[in-house]
Short mmCIF file of C-alpha atoms and ligand atoms in Angstrom, two decimals:
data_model
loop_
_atom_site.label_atom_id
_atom_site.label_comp_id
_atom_site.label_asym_id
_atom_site.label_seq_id
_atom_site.Cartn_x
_atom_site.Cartn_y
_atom_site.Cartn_z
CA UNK A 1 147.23 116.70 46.50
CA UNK A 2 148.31 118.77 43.51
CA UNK A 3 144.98 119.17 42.23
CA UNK A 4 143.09 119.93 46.01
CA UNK A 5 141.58 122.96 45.84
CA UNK A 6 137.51 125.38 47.50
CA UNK A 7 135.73 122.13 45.85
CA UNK A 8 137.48 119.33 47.55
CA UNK A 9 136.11 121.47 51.05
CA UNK A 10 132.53 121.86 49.41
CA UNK A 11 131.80 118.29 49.23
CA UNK A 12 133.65 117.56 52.32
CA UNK A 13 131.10 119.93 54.09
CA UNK A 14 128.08 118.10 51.92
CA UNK A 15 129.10 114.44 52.93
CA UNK A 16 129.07 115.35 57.07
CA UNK A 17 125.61 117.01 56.06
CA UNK A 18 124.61 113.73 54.25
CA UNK A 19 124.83 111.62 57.47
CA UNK A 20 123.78 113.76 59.76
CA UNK A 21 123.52 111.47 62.72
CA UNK A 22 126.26 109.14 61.59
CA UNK A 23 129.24 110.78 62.40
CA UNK A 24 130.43 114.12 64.32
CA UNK A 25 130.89 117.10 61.98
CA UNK A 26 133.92 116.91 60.09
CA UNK A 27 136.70 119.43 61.39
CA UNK A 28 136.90 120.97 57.89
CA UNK A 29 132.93 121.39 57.24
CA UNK A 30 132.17 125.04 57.18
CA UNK A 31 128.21 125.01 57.43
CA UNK A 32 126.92 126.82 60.26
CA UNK A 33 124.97 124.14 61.67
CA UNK A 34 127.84 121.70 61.55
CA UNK A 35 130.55 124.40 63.20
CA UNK A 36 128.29 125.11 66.00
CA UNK A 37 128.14 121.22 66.75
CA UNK A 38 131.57 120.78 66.55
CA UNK A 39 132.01 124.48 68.38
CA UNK A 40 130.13 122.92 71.36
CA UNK A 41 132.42 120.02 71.91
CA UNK A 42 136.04 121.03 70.85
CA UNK A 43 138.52 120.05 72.92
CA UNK A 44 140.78 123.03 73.81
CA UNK A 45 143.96 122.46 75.65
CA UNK A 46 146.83 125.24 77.16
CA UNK A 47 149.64 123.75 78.03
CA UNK A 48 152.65 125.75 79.54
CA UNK A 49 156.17 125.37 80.17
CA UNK A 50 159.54 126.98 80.96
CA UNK A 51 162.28 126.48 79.02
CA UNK A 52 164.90 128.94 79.17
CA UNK A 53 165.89 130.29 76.14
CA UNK A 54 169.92 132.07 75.05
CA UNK A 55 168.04 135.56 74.39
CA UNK A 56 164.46 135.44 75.34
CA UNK A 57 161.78 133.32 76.51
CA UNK A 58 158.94 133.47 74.76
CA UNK A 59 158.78 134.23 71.20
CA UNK A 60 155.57 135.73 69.87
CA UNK A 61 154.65 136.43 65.86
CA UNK A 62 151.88 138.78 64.85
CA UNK A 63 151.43 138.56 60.88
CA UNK A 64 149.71 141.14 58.82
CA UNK A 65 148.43 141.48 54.87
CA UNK A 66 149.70 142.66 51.50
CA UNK A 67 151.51 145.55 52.40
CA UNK A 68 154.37 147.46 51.00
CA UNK A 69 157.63 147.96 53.23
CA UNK A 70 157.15 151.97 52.30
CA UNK A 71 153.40 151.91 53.00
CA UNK A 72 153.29 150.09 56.66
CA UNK A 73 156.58 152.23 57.80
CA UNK A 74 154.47 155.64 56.76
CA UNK A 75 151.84 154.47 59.40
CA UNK A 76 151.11 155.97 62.38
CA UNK A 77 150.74 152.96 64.52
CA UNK A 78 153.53 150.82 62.68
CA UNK A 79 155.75 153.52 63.36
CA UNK A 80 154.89 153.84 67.47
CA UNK A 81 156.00 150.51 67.23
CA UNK A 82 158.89 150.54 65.38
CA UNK A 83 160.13 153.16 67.96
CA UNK A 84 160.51 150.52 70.67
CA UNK A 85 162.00 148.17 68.51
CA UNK A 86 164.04 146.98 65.68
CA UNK A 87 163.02 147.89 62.31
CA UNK A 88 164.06 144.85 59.95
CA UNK A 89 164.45 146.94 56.45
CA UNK A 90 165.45 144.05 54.66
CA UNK A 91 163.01 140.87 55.65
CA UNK A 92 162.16 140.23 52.33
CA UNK A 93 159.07 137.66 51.76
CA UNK A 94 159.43 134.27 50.08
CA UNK A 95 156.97 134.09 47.11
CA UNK A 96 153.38 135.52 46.49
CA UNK A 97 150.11 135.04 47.25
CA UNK A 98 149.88 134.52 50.92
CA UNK A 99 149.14 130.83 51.57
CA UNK A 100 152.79 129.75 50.90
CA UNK A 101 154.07 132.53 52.86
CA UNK A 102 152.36 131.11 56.03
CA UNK A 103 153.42 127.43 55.30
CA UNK A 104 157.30 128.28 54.99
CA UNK A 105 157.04 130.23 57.95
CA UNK A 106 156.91 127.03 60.19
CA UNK A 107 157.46 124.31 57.38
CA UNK A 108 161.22 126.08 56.19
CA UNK A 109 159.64 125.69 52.39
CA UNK A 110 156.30 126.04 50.54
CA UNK A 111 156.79 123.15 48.36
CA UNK A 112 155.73 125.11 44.98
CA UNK A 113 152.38 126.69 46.40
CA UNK A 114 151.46 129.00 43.96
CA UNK A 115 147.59 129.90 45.23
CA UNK A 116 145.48 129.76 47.70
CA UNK A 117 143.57 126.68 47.99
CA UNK A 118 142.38 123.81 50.42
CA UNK A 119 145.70 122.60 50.76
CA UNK A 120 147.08 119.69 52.97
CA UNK A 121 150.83 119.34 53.67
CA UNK A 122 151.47 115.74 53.62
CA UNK A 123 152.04 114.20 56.99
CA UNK A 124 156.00 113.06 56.58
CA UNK A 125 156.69 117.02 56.64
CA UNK A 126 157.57 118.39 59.72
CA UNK A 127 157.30 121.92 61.43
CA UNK A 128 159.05 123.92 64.17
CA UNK A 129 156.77 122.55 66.10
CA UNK A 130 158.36 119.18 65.90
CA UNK A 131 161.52 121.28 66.84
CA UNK A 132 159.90 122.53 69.62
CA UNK A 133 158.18 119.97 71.62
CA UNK A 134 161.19 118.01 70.73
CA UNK A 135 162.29 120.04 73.71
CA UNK A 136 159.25 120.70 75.58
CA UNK A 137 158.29 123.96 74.61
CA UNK A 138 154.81 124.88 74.72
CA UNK A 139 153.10 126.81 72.05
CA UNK A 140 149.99 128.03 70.31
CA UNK A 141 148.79 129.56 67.44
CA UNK A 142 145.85 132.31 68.01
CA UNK A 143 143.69 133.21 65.04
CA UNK A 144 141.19 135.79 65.87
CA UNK A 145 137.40 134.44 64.90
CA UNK A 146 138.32 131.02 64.57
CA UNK A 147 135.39 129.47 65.42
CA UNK A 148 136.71 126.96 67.50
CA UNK A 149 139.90 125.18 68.47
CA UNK A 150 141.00 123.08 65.87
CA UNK A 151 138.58 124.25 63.07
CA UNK A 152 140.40 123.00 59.66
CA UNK A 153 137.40 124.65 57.77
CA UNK A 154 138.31 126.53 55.06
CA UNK A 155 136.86 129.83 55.87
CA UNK A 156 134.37 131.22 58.81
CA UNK A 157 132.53 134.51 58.27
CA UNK A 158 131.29 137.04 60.10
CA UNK A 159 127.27 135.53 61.03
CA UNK A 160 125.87 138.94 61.65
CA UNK A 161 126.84 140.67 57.99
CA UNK A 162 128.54 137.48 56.09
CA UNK A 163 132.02 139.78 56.07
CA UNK A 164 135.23 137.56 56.10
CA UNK A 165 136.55 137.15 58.95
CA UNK A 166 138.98 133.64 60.22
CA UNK A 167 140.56 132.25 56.61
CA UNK A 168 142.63 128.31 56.17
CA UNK A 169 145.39 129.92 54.44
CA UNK A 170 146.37 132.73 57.34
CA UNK A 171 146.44 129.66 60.11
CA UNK A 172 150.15 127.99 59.14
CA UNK A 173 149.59 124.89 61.82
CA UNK A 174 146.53 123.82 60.18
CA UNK A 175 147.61 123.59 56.93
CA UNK A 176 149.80 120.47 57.86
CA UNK A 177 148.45 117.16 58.42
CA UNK A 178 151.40 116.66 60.72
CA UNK A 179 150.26 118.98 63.23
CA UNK A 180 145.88 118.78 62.89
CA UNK A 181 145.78 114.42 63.11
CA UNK A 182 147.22 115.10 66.52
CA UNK A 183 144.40 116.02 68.89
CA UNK A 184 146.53 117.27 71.32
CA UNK A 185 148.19 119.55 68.83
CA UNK A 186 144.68 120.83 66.93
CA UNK A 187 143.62 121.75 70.47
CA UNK A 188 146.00 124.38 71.04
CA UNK A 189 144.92 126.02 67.57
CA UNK A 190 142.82 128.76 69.14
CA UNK A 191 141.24 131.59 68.54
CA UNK A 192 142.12 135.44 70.33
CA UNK A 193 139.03 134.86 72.89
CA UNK A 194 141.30 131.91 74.17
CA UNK A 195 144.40 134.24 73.79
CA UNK A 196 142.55 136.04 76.22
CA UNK A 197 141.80 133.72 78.58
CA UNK A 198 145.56 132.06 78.49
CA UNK A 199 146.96 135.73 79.24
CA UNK A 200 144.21 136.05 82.34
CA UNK A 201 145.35 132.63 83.51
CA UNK A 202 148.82 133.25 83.02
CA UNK A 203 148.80 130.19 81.08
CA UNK A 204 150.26 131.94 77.36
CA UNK A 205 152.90 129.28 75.47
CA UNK A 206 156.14 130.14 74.98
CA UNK A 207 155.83 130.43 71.09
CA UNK A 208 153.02 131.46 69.61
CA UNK A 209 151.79 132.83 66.14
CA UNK A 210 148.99 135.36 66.17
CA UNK A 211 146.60 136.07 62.94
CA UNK A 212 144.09 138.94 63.04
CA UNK A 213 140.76 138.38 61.22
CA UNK A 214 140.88 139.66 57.55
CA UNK A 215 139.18 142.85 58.54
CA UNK A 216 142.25 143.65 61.13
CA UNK A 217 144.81 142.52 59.38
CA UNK A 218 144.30 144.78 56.54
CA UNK A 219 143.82 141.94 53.82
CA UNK A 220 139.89 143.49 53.34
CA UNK A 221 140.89 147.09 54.40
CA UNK A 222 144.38 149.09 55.14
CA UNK A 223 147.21 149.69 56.88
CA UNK A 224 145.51 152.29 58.65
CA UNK A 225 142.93 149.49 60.25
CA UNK A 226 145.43 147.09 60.56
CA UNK A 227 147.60 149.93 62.89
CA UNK A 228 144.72 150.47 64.54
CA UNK A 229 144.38 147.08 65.67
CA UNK A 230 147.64 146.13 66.78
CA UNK A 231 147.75 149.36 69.10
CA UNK A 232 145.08 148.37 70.46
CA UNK A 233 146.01 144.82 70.82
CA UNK A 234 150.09 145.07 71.52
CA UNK A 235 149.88 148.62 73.39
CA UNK A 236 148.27 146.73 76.44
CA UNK A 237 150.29 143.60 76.40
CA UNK A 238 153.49 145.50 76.26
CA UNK A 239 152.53 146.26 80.04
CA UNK A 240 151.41 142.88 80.92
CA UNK A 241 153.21 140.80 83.02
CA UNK A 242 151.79 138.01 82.30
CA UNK A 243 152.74 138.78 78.99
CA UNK A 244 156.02 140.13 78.55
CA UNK A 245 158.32 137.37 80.53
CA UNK A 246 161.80 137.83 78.48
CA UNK A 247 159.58 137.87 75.59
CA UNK A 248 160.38 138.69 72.06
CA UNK A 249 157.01 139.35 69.68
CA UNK A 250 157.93 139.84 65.69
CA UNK A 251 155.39 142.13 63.75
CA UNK A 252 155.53 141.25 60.44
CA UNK A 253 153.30 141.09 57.11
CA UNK A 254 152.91 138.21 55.08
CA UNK A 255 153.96 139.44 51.47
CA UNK A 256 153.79 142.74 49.78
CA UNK A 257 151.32 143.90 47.56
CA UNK A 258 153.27 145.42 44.72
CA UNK A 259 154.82 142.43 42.79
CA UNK A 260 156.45 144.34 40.25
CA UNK A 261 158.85 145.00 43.16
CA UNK A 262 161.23 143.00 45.60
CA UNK A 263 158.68 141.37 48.17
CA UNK A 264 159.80 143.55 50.93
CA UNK A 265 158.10 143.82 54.09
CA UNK A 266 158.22 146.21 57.17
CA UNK A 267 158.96 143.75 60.38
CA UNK A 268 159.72 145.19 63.70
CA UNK A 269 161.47 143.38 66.91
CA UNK A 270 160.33 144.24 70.30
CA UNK A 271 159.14 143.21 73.76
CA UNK A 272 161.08 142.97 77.11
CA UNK A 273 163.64 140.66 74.90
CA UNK A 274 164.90 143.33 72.99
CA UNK A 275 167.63 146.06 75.30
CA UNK A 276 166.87 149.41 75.49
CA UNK A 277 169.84 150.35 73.51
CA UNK A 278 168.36 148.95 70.37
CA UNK A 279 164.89 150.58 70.71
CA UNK A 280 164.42 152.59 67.87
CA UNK A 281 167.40 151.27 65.57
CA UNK A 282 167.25 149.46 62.12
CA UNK A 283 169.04 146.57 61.06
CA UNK A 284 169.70 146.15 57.60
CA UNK A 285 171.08 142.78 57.25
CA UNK A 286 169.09 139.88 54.96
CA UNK A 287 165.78 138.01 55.96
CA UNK A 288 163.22 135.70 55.28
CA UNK A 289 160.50 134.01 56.75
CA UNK A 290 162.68 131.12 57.33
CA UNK A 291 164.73 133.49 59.83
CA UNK A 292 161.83 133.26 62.51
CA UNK A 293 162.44 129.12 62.22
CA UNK A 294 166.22 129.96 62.58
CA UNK A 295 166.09 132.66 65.05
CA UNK A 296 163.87 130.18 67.53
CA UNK A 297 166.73 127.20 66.75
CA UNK A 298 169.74 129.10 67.78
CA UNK A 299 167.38 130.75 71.02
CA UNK A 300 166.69 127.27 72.31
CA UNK A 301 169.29 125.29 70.95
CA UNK A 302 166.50 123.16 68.83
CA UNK A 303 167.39 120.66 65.94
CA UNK A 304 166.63 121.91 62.40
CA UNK A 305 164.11 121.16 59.70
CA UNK A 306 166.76 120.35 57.27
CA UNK A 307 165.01 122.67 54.70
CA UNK A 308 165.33 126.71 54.19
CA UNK A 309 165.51 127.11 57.97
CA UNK A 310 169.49 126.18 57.84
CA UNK A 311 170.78 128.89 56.06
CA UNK A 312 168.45 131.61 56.80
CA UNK A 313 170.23 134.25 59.06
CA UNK A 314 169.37 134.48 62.90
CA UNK A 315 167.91 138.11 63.62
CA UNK A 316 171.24 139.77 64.63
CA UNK A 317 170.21 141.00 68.02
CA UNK A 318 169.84 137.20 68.89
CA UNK A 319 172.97 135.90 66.89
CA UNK A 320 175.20 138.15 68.71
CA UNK A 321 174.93 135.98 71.98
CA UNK A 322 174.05 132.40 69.86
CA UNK A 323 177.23 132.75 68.60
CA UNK A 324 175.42 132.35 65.12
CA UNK A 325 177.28 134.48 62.04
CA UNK A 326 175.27 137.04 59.81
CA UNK A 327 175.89 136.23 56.24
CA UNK A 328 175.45 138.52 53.46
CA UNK A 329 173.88 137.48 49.60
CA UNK A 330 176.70 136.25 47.63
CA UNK A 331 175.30 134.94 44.40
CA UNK A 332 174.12 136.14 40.81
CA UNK A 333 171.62 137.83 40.84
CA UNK A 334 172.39 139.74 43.85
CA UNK A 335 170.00 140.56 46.31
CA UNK A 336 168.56 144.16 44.79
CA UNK A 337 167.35 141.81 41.53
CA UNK A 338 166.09 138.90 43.42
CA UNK A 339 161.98 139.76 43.53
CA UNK A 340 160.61 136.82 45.16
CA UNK A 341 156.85 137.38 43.36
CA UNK A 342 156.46 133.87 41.92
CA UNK A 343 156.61 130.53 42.87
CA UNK A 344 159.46 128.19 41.86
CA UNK A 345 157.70 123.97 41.01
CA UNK A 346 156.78 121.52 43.75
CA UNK A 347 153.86 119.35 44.84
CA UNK A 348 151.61 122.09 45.16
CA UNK A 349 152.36 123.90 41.55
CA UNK A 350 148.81 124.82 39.72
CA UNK A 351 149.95 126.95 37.15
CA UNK A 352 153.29 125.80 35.95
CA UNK A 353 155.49 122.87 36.12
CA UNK A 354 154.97 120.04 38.43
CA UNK A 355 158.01 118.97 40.61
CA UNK A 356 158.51 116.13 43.61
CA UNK A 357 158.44 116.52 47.19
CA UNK A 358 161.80 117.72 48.37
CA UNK A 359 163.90 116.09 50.75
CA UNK A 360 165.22 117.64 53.52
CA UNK A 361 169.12 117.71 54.20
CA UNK A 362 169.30 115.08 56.76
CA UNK A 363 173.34 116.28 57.79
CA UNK A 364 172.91 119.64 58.35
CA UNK A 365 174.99 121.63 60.81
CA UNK A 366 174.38 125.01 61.85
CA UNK A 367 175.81 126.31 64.79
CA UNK A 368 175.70 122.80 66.09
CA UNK A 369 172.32 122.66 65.24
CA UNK A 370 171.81 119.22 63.54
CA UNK A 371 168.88 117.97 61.94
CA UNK A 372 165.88 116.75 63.65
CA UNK A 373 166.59 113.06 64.62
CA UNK A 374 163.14 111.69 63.33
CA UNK A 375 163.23 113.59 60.70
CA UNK A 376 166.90 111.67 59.72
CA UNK A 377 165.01 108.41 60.31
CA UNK A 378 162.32 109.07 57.74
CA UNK A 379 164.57 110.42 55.21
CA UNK A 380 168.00 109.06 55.39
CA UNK A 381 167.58 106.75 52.67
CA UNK A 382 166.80 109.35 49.77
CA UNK A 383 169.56 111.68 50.41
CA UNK A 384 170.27 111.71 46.84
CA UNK A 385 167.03 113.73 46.32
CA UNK A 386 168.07 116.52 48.79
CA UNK A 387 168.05 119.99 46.87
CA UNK A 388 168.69 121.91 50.23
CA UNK A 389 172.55 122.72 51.28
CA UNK A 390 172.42 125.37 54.23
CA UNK A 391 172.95 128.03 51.73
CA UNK A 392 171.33 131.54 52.66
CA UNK A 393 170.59 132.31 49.40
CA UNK A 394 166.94 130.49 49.02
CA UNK A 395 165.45 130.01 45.34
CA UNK A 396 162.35 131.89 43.78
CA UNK A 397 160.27 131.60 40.89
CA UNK A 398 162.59 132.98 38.26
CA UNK A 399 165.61 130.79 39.73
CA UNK A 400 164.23 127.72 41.00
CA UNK A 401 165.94 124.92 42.87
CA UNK A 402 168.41 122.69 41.27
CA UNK A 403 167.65 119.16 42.05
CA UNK A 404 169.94 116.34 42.15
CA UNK A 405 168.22 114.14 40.10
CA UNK A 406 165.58 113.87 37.15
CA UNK A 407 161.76 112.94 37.31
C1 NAG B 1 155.57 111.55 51.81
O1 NAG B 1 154.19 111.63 51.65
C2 NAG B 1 153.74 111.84 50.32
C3 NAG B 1 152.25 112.06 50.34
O2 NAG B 1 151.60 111.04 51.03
C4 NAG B 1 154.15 110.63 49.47
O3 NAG B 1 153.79 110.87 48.14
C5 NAG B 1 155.66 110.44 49.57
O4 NAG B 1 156.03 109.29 48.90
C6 NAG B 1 156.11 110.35 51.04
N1 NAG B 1 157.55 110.28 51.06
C7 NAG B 1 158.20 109.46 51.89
C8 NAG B 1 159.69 109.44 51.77
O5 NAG B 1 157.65 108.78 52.73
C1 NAG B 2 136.73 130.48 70.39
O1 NAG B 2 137.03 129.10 70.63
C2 NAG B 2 136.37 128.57 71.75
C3 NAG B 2 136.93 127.16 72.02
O2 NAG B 2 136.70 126.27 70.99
C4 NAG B 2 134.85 128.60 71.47
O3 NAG B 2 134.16 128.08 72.58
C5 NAG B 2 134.44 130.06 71.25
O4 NAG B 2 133.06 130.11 70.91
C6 NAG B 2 135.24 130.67 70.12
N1 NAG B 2 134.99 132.12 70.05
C7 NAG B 2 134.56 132.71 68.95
C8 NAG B 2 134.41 134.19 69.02
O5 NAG B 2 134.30 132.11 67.93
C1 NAG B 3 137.40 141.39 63.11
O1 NAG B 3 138.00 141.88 64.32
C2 NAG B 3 137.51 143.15 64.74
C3 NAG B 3 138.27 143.60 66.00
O2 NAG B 3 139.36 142.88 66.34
C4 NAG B 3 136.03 143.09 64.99
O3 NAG B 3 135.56 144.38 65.35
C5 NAG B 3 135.30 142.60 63.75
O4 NAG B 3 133.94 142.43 64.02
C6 NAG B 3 135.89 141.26 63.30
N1 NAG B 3 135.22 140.74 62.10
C7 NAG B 3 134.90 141.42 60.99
C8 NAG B 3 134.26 140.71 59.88
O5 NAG B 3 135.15 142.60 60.86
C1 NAG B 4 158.65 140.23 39.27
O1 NAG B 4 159.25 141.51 39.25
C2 NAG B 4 160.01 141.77 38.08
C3 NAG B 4 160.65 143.14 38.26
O2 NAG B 4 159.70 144.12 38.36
C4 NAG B 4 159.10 141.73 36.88
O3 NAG B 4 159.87 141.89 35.71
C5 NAG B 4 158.36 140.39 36.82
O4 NAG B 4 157.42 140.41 35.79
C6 NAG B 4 157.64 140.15 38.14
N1 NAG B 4 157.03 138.82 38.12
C7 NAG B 4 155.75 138.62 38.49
C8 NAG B 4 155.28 137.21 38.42
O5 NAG B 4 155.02 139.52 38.88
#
């Protein structure tokens, strides 16, 4: 695992080539041939459901590309946007490059991830989506030119002019092997032609996570595309009914692109969710990635991860009816000198020091939010090897975790 990296996924593609008639194509092989075979046959699955949630009822996230807070605000489209919303001015991204961004967004860490390679989460880690279906709430995650549902390729391109288009590291689900070895669960990991035919159906999830290609989401091109895009994409849906049902949608980015400074990005609340009286308003307090985990526990009253997800502050507008309090930064170095542009150790480290899987907190309270109960069943045993305490103040490169023990 710490090693994985483009070449494991090159001769996983050549082996499904090598026996042709043996086996189906592998789910990662990227070869046209083999992705047409396996488009052809993929099983695609939308399940629905309707559980009522403290402050809204479907949660939606939208993620875009290396963008500065400043840059992303100055736009157009961001800004039409930000005018029916909440403006978050201080969600402030985890680590750089992008892959680990995605993972801690549903994972509540990114275990050391310091690149972007063929990475697999091991299968004992769980995700909000454990959280979820742990009380029947449908989701879906929509990733526009996916080939096909359940694709764990590493990369699909455009066929007409070879441009980049669906990437591995922009689809959090599929990067754990918790969520792809269950059929069920790789078949609601779909691509935007299915997010169209859900919304026609009436058959959208109740959380979902949406990923432009890397053409919209400005990752090959700009702000200025990516605006484009999610007018065109958002405007419509924010007048679809069978789209907005009490629902909250998060724009966000995935990391900024400056890393000399703090990893700021723009992120804007809105939908039917959000009262009219905070349309156009700003909330200053401190964010993470690990707030949209949070924010989704205290909504539905889900278990936790037992990871970053405890301490990370629930978006305000929901807290004030969860009940859940807004903490501010309290330690040295404050918040102004925390940068969050490198990595701190873990399994995934390439260029630094290597450091063990962490353990999640299997007694944490939040709320009344407790921790996951098969999670506690895994890990109970090894609570000595827990670095995570609910704390809201989350560790970075330049002030990594303390662990508990030595290695
Ligand atoms: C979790 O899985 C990883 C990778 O397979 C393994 O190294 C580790 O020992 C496992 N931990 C537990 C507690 O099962
Ligand atoms: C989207 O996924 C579906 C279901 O697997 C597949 O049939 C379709 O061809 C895909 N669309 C695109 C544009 O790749
Ligand atoms: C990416 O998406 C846009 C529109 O959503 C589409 O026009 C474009 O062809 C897609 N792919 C590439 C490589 O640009
Ligand atoms: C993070 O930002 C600080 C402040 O600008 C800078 O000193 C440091 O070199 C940056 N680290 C990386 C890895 O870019």
């Amino acid at each position: 695992m710490r090693f994985s990296s483009a070449l494991a996924v090159a001769s996983v593609a050549s082996t499904a080539l090598a026996a042709p008639n043996k086996r189906a194509a592998s789910p990662t092989a990227t070869d046209a041939a083999d992705v047409y075979a396996a488009q052809a046959t993929a099983l695609t699955l939308s399940p629905t459901s309707n559980v009522k949630g403290k402050v809204f009822d479907r949660y939606v996230s939208i993620w875009f590309e290396n963008t500065d807070f400043v840059t992303a605000q100055a736009d157009p489209n961001f800004a039409f946007f930000a005018k029916k919303g909440i403006t978050l001015s201080s969600l402030v991204s985890v680590t750089h490059p992008s892959e680990p961004n995605y993972i801690a967004a549903v994972g509540g860490d990114y275990f050391g991830l310091d690149g972007d390679a063929f990475n697999q989460v091991p299968q004992n880690v769980s995700t909000v989506i454990d959280l979820l279906e742990d009380k029947g709430i449908s989701w879906a995650m929509y990733q526009e030119d996916m080939p096909y549902s359940g694709f764990q390729g590493f990369a699909w391109v455009n066929q007409q002019n070879g441009a980049n288009d669906y990437v591995r590291k922009h689809n959090p689900a599929i990067l754990y092997n918790s969520v792809v070895n269950s059929p069920e669960r790789a078949a609601v990991i779909k691509n935007t032609t299915m997010f169209y035919k859900d919304l026609k159906d009436n058959k959208l999830p109740q959380w979902m996570f949406i990923t432009p290609n890397m053409t919209s989401d400005a990752h090959d091109t700009s702000v200025t595309v990516a605006g484009v895009w999610l007018r065109n994409f958002l405007g419509p849906l924010l007048e679809d009914k069978n789209f907005m049902q009490n629902t909250l949608v998060l724009i966000t980015f995935d990391e900024n692109e400056n890393y000399a400074i703090q990893n700021r990005v723009f992120s804007v609340l809105l939908g039917d969710a959000v009262p009219e009286e905070l349309e156009g308003t700003t909330d200053e307090n401190y964010y993470n990635h690990y707030s949209e985990i949070s924010t989704v526990e205290a909504n539905w009253d889900l278990h936790t991860l037992g990871r970053w997800d405890v301490g990370a502050n629930v978006f305000a507008n929901v807290a004030k009816y969860t009940g859940d309090r807004i903490r501010k930064w309290s330690t040295t170095p404050d918040l102004a000198h925390r940068y969050f542009n490198s990595s701190y150790p873990g399994i995934f480290t390439t260029h630094g020091k290597w450091a063990p899987q962490p353990v999640p907190d299997c007694h944490s309270r939040r709320n009344g939010r407790t921790t996951l109960p098969s999670i506690k069943a895994q890990w109970e045993s090894q609570q000595d090897k827990n670095y995570y305490h609910g704390e809201l103040e989350i560790p970075d490169g330049a002030n990594p975790p303390v662990y508990p023990y030595t290695w």
